Coordinates of C-alpha atoms in Angstrom, one line a residue:
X427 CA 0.0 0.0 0.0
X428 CA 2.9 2.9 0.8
X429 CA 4.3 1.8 -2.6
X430 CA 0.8 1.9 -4.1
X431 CA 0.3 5.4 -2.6
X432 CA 3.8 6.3 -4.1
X433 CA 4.2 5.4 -7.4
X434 CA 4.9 7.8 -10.1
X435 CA 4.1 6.9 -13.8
X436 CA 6.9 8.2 -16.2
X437 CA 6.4 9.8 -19.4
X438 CA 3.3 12.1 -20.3
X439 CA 0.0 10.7 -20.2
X440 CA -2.1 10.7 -23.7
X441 CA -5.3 12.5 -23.9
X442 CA -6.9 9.1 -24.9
X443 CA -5.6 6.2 -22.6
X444 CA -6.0 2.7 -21.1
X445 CA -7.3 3.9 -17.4
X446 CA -5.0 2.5 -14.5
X447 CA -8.1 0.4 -13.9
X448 CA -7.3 -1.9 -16.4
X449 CA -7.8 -1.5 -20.3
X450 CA -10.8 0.2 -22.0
X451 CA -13.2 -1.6 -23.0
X452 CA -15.1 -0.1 -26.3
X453 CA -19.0 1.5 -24.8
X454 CA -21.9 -0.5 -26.3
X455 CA -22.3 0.7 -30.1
X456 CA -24.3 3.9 -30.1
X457 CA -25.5 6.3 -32.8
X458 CA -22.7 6.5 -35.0
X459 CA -23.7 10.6 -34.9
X460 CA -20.7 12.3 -33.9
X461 CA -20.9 13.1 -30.3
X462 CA -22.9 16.1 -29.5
X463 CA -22.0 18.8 -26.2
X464 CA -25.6 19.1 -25.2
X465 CA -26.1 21.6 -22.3
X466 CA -29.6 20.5 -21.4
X467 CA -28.0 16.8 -20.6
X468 CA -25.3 18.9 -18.9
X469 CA -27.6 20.1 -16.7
X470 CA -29.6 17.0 -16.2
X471 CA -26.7 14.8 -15.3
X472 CA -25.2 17.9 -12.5
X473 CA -28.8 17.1 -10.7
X474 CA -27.0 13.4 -9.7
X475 CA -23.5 15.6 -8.5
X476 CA -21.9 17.1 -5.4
X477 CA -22.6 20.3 -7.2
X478 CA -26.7 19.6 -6.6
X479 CA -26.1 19.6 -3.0
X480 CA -25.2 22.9 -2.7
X481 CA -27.3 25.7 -0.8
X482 CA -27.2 28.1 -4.2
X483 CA -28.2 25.5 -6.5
X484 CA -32.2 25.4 -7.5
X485 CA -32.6 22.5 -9.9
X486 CA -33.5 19.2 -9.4
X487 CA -31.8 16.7 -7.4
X488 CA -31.1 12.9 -8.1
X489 CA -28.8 10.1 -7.0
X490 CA -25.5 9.3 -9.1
X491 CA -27.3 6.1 -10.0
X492 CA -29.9 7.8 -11.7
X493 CA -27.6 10.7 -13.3
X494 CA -25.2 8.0 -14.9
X495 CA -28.3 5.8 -16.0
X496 CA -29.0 9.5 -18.2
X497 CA -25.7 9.5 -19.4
X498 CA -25.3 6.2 -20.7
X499 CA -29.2 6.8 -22.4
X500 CA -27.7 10.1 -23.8
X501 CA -24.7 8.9 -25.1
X502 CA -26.6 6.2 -26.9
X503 CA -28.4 9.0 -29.0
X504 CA -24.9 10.4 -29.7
X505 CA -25.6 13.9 -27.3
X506 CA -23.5 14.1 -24.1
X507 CA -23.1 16.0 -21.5
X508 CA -19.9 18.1 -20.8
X509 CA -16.8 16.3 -19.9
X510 CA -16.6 18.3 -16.8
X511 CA -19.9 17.4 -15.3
X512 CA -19.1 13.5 -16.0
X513 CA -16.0 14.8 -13.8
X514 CA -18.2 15.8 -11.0
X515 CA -20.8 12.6 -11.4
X516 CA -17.2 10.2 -11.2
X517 CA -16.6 12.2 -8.0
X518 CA -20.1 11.2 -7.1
X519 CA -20.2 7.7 -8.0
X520 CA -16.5 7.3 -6.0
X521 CA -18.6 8.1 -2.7
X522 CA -20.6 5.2 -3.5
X523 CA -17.7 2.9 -4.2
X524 CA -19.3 2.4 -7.5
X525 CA -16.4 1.2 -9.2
X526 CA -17.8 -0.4 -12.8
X527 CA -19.9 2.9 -13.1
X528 CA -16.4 5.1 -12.8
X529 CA -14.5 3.2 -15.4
X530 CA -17.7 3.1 -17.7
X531 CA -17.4 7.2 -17.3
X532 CA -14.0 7.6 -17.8
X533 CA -14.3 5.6 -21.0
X534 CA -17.1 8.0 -22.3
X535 CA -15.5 10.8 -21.1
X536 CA -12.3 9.9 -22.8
X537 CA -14.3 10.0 -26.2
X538 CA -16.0 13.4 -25.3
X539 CA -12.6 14.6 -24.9
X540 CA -11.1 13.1 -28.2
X541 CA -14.8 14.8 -30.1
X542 CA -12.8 18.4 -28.5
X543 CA -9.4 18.1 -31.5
X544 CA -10.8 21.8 -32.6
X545 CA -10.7 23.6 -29.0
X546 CA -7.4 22.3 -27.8
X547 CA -7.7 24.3 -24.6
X548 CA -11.1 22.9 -23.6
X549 CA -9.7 19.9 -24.0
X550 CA -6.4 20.1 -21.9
X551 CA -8.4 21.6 -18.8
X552 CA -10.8 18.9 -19.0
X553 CA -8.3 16.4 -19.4
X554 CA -7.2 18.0 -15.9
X555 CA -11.1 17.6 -14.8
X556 CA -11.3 13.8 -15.6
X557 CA -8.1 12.8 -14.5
X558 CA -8.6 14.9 -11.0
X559 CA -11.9 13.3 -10.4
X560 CA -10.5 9.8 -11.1
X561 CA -7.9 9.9 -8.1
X562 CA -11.1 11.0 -5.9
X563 CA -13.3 8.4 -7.4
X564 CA -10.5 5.2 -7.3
X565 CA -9.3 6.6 -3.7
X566 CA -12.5 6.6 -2.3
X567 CA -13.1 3.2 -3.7
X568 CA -9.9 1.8 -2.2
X569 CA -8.0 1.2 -5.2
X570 CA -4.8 3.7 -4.0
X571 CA -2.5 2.0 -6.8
X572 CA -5.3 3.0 -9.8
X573 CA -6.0 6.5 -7.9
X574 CA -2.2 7.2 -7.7
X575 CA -1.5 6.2 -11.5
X576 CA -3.6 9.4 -12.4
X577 CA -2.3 11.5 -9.7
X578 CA 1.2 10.9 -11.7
X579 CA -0.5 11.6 -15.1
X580 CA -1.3 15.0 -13.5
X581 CA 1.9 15.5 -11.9
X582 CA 3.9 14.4 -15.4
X583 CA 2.0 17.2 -17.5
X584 CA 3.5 19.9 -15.2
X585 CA 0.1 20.3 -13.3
X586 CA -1.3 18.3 -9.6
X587 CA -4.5 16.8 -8.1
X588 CA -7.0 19.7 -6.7
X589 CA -6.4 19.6 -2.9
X590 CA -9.5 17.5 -2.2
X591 CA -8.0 14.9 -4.1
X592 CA -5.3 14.9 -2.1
X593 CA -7.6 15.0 0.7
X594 CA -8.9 11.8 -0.3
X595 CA -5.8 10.1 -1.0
X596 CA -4.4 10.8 2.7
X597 CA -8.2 10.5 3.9
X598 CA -8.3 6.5 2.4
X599 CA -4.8 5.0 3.1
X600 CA -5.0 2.1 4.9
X601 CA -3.5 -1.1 6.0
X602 CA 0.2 0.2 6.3
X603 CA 2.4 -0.4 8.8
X604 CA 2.8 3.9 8.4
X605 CA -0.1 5.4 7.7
X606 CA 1.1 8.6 9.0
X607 CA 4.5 8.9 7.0
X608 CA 2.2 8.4 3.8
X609 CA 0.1 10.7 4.5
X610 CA 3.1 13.6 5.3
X611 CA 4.1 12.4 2.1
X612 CA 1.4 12.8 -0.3
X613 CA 0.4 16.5 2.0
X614 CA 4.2 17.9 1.6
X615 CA 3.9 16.8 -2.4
X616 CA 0.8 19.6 -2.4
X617 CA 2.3 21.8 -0.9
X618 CA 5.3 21.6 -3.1
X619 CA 2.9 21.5 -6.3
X620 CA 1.6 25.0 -5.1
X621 CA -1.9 23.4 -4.1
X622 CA -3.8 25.6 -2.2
X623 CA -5.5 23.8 0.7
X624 CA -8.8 23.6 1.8
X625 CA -10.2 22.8 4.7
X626 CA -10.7 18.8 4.2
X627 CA -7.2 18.8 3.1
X628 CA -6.2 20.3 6.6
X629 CA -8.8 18.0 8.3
X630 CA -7.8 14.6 7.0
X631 CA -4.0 15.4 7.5
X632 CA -4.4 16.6 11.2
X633 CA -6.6 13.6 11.8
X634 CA -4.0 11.6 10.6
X635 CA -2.0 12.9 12.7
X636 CA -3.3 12.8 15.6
X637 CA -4.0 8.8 15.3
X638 CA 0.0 8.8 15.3
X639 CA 0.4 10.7 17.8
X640 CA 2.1 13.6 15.6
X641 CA 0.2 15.7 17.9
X642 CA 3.2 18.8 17.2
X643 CA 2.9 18.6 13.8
X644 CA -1.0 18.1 13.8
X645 CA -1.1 21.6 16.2
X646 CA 1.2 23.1 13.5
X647 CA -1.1 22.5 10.9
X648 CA -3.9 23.7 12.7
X649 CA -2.2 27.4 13.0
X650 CA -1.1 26.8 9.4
X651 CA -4.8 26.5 8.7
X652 CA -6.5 29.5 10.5
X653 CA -3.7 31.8 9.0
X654 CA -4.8 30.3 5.5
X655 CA -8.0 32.0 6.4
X656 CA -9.4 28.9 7.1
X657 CA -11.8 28.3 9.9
X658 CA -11.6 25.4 11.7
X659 CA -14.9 23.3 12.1
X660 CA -15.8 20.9 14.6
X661 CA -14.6 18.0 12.1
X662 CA -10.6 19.8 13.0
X663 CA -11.2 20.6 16.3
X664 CA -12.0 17.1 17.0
X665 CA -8.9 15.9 15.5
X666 CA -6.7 18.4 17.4
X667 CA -8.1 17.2 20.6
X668 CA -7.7 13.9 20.0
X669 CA -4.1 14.0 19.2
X670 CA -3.6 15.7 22.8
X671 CA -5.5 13.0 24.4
X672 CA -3.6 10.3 22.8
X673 CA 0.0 12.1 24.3
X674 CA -2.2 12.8 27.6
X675 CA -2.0 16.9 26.7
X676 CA -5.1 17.2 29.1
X677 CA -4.6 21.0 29.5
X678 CA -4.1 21.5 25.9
X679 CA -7.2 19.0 24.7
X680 CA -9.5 21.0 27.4
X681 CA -8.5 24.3 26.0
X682 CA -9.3 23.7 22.9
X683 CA -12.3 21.8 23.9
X684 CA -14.2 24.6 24.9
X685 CA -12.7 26.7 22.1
X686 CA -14.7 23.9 19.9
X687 CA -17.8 24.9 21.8
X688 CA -17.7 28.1 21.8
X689 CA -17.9 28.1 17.5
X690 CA -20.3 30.1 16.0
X691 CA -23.0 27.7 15.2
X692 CA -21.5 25.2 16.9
X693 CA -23.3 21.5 16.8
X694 CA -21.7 19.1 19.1
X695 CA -20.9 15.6 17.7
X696 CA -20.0 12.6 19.9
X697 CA -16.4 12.1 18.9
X698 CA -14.8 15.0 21.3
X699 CA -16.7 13.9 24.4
X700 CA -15.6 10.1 23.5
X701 CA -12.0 11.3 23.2
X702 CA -12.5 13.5 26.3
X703 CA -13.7 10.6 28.4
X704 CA -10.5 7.7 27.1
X705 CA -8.3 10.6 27.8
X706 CA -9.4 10.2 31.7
X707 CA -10.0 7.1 31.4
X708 CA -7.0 5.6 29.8
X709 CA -4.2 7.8 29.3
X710 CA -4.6 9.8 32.8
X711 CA -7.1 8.1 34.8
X712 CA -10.0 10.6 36.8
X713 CA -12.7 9.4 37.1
X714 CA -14.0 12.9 38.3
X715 CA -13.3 14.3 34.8
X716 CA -14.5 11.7 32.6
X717 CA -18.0 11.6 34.4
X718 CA -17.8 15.2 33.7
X719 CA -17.8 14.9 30.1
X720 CA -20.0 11.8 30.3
X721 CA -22.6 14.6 31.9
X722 CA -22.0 16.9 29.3
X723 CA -22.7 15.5 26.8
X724 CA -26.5 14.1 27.7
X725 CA -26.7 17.7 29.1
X726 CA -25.9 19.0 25.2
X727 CA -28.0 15.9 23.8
X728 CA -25.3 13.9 22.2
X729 CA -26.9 10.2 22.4
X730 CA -24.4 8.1 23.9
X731 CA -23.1 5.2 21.8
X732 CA -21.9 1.8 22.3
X733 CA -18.2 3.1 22.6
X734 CA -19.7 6.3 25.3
X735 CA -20.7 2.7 27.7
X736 CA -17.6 1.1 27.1
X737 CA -15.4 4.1 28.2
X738 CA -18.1 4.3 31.2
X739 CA -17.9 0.5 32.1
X740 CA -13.8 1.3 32.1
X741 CA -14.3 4.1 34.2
X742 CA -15.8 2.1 37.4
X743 CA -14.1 -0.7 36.5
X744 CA -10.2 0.6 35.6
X745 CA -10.0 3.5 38.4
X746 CA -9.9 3.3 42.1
X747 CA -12.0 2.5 43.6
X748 CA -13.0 0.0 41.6
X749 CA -17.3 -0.6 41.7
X750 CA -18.5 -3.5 40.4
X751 CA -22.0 -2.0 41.1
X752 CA -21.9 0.8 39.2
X753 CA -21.1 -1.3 35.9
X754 CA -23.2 -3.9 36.0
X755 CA -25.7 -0.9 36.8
X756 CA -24.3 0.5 32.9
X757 CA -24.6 -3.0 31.9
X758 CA -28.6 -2.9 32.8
X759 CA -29.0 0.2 31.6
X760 CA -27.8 -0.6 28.1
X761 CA -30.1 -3.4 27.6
X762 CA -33.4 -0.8 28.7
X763 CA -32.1 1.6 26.0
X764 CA -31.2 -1.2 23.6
X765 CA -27.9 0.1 23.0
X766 CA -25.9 -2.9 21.4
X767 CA -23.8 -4.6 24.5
X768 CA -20.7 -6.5 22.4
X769 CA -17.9 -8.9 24.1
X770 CA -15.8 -5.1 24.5
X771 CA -18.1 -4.7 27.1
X772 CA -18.2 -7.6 29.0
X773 CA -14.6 -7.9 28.5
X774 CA -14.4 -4.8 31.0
X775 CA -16.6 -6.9 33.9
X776 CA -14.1 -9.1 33.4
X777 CA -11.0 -7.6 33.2
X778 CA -12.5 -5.5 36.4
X779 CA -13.4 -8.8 38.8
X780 CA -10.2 -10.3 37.8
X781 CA -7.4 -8.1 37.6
X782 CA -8.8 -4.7 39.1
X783 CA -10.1 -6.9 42.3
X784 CA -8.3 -9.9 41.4
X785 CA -11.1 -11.8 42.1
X786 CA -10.6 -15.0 39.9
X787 CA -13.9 -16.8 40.4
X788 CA -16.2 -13.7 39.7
X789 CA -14.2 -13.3 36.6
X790 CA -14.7 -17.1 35.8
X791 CA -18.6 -16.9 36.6
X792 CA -19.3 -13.6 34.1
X793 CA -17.6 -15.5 31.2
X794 CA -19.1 -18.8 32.3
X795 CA -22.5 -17.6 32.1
X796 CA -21.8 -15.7 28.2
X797 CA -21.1 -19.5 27.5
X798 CA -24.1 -20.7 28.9
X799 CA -26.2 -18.0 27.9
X800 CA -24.2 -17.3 24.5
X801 CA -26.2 -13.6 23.5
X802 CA -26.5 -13.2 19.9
X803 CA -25.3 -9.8 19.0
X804 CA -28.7 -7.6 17.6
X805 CA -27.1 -5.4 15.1
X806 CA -23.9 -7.4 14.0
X807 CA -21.4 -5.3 13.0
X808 CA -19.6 -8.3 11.5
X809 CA -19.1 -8.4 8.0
X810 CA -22.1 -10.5 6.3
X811 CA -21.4 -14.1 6.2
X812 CA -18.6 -14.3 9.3
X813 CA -19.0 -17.1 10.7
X814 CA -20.3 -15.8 14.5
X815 CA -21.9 -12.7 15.4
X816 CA -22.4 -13.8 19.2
X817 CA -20.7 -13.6 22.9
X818 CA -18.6 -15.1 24.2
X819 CA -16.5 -13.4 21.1
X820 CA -12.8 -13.0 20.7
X821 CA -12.6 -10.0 23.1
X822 CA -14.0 -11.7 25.9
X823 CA -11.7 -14.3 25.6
X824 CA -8.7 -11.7 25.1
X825 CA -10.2 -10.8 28.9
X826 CA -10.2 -14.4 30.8
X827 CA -7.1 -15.4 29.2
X828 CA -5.9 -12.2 30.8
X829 CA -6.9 -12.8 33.9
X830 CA -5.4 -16.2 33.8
X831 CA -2.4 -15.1 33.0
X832 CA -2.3 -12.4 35.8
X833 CA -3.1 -14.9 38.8
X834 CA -0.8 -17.7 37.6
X835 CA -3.0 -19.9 36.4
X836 CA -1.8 -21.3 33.0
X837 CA -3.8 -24.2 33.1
X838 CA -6.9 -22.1 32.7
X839 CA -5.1 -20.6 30.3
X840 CA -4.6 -24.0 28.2
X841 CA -7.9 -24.8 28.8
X842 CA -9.9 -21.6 27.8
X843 CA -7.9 -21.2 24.7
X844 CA -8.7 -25.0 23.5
X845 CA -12.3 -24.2 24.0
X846 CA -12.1 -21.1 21.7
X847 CA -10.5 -23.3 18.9
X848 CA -12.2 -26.1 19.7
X849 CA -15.5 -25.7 20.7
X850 CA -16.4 -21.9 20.1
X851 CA -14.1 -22.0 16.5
X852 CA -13.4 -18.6 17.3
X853 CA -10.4 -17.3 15.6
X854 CA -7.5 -16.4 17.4
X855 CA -5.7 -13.3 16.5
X856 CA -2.1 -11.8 17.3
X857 CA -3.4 -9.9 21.1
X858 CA -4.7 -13.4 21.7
X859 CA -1.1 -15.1 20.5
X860 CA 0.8 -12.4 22.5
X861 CA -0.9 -13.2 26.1
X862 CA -0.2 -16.8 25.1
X863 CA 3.9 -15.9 24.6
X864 CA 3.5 -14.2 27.6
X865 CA 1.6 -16.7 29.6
X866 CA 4.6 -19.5 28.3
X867 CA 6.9 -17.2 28.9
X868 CA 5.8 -16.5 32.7
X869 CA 5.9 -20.2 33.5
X870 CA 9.7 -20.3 32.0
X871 CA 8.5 -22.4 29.2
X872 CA 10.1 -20.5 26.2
X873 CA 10.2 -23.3 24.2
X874 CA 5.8 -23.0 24.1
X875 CA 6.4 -19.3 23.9
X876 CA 8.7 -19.1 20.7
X877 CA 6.5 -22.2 18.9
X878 CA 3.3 -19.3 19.6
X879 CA 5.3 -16.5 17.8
X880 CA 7.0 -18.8 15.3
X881 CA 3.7 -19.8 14.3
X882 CA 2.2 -16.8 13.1
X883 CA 3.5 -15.1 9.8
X884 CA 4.8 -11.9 8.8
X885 CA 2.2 -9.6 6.4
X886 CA 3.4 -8.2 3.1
X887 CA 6.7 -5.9 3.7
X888 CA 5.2 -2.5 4.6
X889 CA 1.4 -4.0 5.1
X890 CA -0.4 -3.9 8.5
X891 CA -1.4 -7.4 9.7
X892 CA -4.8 -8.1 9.0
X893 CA -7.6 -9.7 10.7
X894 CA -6.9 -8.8 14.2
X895 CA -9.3 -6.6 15.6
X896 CA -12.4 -7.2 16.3
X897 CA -15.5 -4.8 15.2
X898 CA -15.7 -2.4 17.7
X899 CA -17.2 1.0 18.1
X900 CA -14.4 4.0 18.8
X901 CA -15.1 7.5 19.4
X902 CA -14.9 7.8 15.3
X903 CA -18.0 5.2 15.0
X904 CA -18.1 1.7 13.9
X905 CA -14.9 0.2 12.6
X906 CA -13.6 -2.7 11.0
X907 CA -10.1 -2.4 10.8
X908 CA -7.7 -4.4 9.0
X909 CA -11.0 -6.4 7.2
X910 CA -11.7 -7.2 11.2
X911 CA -11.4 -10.7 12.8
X912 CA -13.1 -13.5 9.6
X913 CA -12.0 -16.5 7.9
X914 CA -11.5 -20.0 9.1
X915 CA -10.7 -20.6 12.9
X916 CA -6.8 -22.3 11.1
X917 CA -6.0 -19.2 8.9
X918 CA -2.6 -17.4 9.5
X919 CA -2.5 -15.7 12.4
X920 CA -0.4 -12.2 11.7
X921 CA 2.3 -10.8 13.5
X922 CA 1.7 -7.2 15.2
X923 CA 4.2 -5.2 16.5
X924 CA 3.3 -5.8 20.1
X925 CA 3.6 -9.5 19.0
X926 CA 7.7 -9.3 18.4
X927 CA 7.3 -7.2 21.7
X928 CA 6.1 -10.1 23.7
X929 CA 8.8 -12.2 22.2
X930 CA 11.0 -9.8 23.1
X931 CA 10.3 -9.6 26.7
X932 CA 9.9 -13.5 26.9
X933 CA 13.4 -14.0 25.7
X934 CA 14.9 -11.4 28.2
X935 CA 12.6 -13.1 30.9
X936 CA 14.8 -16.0 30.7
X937 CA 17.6 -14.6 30.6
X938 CA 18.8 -14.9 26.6
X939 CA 19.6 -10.9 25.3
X940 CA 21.3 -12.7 22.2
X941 CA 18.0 -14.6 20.9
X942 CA 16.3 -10.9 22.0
X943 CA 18.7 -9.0 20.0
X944 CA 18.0 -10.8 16.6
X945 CA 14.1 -10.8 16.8
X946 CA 15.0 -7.2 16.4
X947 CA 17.0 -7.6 13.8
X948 CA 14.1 -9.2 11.8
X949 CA 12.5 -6.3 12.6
X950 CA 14.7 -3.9 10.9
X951 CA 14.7 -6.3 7.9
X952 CA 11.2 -5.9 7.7
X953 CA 11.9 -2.4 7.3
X954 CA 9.6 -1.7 10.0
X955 CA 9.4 2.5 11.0
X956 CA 12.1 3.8 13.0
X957 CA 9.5 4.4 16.1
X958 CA 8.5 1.1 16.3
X959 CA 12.3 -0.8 16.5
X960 CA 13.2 2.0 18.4
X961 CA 10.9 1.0 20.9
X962 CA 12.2 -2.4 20.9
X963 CA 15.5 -1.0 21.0
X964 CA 14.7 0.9 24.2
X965 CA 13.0 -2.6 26.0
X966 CA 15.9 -4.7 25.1
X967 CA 18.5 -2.5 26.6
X968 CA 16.4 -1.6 29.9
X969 CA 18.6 -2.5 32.8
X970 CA 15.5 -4.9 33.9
X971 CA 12.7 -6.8 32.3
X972 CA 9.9 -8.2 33.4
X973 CA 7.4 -9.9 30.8
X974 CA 4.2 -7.9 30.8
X975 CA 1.1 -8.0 28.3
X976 CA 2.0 -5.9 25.4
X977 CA -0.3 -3.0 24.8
X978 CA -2.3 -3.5 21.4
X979 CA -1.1 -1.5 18.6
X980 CA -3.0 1.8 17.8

């Protein structure tokens, strides 16, 4: 994907060429009319665009579908629209990940623009049009290697992608081990190309950002923006704050918190308060504070979601003192609202009776009874056809085998991990590998620990791993990252980079710095980033180590 998101065609790109897509398939035969401009089919396929949405426009409005179902009945009579509005409907059809439709576009509009041999300068700018709309359209869709072919057909001909393209290139890369670096990448190119930014630009940079912890750079950029003229929305401020949360810059994230509400026409959205409550929650516990923001926002009528209860269960259940009451309280209140309760959550109860209290039996008898009373999830945010959309999921046993591990007891360890595979076929995933190392690794038995790591595999050089995280609500809504936990209870299990942590720490648990040494120098031949050996650098050479669960990877 970073190469994907790199590449750089060479040459000049033809007016008329195969699109990155694949090659061009000749349209269905038409009229054999030439091609005729038409402005009334201009107009009627802008009523399916972005440009219909706007407050000053007073036609009609219509889906893309139905706009690109006029083209196609146009351009069978031989009259088009102009190449510029089938610019803007690509654009429109990239939101819906309506991939076949773009390409079928880009082939008509290529012909359009091969009809324009008399008005050489209509034909160049809307050359620019179509090829600027594609690297929206193919980004949005995923396709980053198509999206960046055109973005070098641009760049070759002396000119560059408008700054929402690039918006949308930074805004859809995914599934790198360095999102982040990508991202800078791609952001410092427009700058260099003389793109002037806008404000989505600005707001899918900083948000990258922020996820990266970049939180400087991200506050930079925010300056940069308001003395571009630019006003920040909630959309930035949100992504601001959250970079300062995820560094635990409480002062800074609060500051700017209320500069967020104080916005003229300011409409709060749940993702601040969400970020406001992991901040105390998570990064610098107080429970004081995050009940504060919890209050807030039913005071300003932000609907708490799934994620808003999970933070909440954390926050009785993570901070002294610890009440069990109070969360199985949330617990009950969830199920009056009918707010979706998902193994994150019970994974908290747990994690709370077994480690917080250290209670080992309570622990047992919450994830006993999931198993007993499995609950089938009521709005599965699984992908359609994965295999279980119930608890006990793979979070809730991420939490027992946890709690195993914390009170010694590897033979509950053994045992609830066969009955995941076993019994529950629920596929394991590299958090659930890592407690395992560590669990081995606790016991002195290294030799159980390394066959765990050696077991998994390595992604693609420069990919993330996928299939590791569950579906889970965060304070940015519903995600499924990585293509989320499916497939076959057998498939590969991936190596995170908390994974070669735990390894790490097992092998200087017993004592052998050599065998530590050269798992991280697989690492560097992985060409993983700099702040992720770095890291390993800094735990192999610590004067003491004692084998603790990895964090999982943000």
């Amino acid at each position: 994907m970073i190469n994907d998101a790199r590449q750089v065609s060479n040459g000049p790109p033809k007016i008329i060429d195969s699109s990155a897509i694949g090659r061009l398939q000749p349209p269905e035969r038409r009229s054999l009319q030439p091609l005729v401009i038409n402005p009334g089919q201009s107009a009627h396929i802008l009523e399916g665009t972005k440009a219909a949405r706007s407050p000053t426009y007073q036609g009609s409005v219509v889906s893309a579908d139905v706009a690109y179902e006029r083209l196609l009945a146009g351009y069978a009579s031989g009259e088009v629209p102009s190449p510029e509005n089938i610019a803007r409907l690509i654009v429109s059809l990239g939101h819906s990940k309506s991939k076949p439709k773009i390409i079928r576009c880009y082939e008509i509009c290529n012909e359009v623009l091969s009809s324009l041999e008399s008005n050489k300068t209509w034909q160049a700018s809307a050359w620019f049009a179509l090829e600027d709309a594609m690297v929206t359209a193919l980004a949005h869709c995923g396709d980053m290697q198509a999206a960046s072919i055109h973005r070098s057909r641009l760049v070759a001909q002396g000119s560059a992608p408008s700054a929402n393209s690039y918006g949308a290139l930074i805004a859809n890369i995914k599934d790198t081990t360095d999102n982040a670096s990508v991202a800078i990448e791609l952001f410092e190119e427009s700058r260099r190309l003389g793109v002037e930014p806008t404000s989505f630009l600005f707001n899918t940079i900083i948000s990258r950002l922020a996820k990266a912890r970049k939180a400087d750079y991200a506050m930079l950029l925010f300056q940069n923006m308001k003395q571009a003229g630019l006003s920040p929305t909630e959309i930035t401020y949100g992504a601001v704050i959250a970079g300062c949360a995820r560094i635990g810059d409480s002062s800074t994230a609060e500051i700017l918190f209320e500069e967020m509400r104080a916005l003229p026409g300011y409409r709060p959205r749940i993702p601040p308060f969400n970020t406001m409550m992991q901040l105390y929650t998570h990064v610098k516990p107080n429970r004081e504070r995050a009940l504060y923001y919890y209050d807030l926002m039913q005071q300003m009528g932000v609907e708490p979601t799934p994620y808003s209860y999970k933070l909440l269960l954390d926050t009785y259940g993570s901070i002294e003192p610890v009440m069990i009451s109070k969360m199985e309280e949330i617990i009950e209140r969830m199920k009056r609202k009918n707010v979706e309760i998902t193994g994150n959550h019970y994974s908290s109860l747990i994690i709370a009776h077994g480690c917080s209290q250290q209670d080992l039996d309570a622990a047992i008898r919450v994830f006993e009874t999931l198993r007993k009373q499995p609950q089938r999830v009521k709005r599965p945010m699984l992908p359609r056809g994965s295999p279980r959309a119930t608890i006990p999921d793979v979070l809730v046993y991420e939490a027992i085998l946890n709690v195993c591990i914390t009170h010694h007891r590897i033979d509950l360890m053994e045992r609830y991990y066969k009955m995941m595979i076993e019994q529950d076929s629920i596929r394991p995933t590299a958090y659930i590998c890592n407690l395992l190392i560590k669990g081995w690794a606790s016991k002195g038995n290294l030799v159980a620990a390394r066959s765990v790591f050696e077991g998994m595999q390595d992604p693609p050089a420069g990919a993330a791993a996928p299939n590791n995280h569950a579906p889970h609500v965060t304070s940015e809504g519903i995600e499924l990252v990585n293509g989320s936990i499916v497939g076959n209870v057998m498939d590969p299990v991936y190596r995170e980079p908390s994974s070669w942590e735990a390894m790490v720490r097992a092998e200087l648990s017993g004592g052998d710095r050599q065998r530590a040494a050269a798992l991280l120098g697989r690492m560097k031949d992985r060409c993983y980033p700099a702040a992720i050996t770095a890291k390993i650098e800094g735990i192999l050479w610590e004067p003491s180590v004692t084998v603790s669960a990895p964090k999982a990877d943000a």
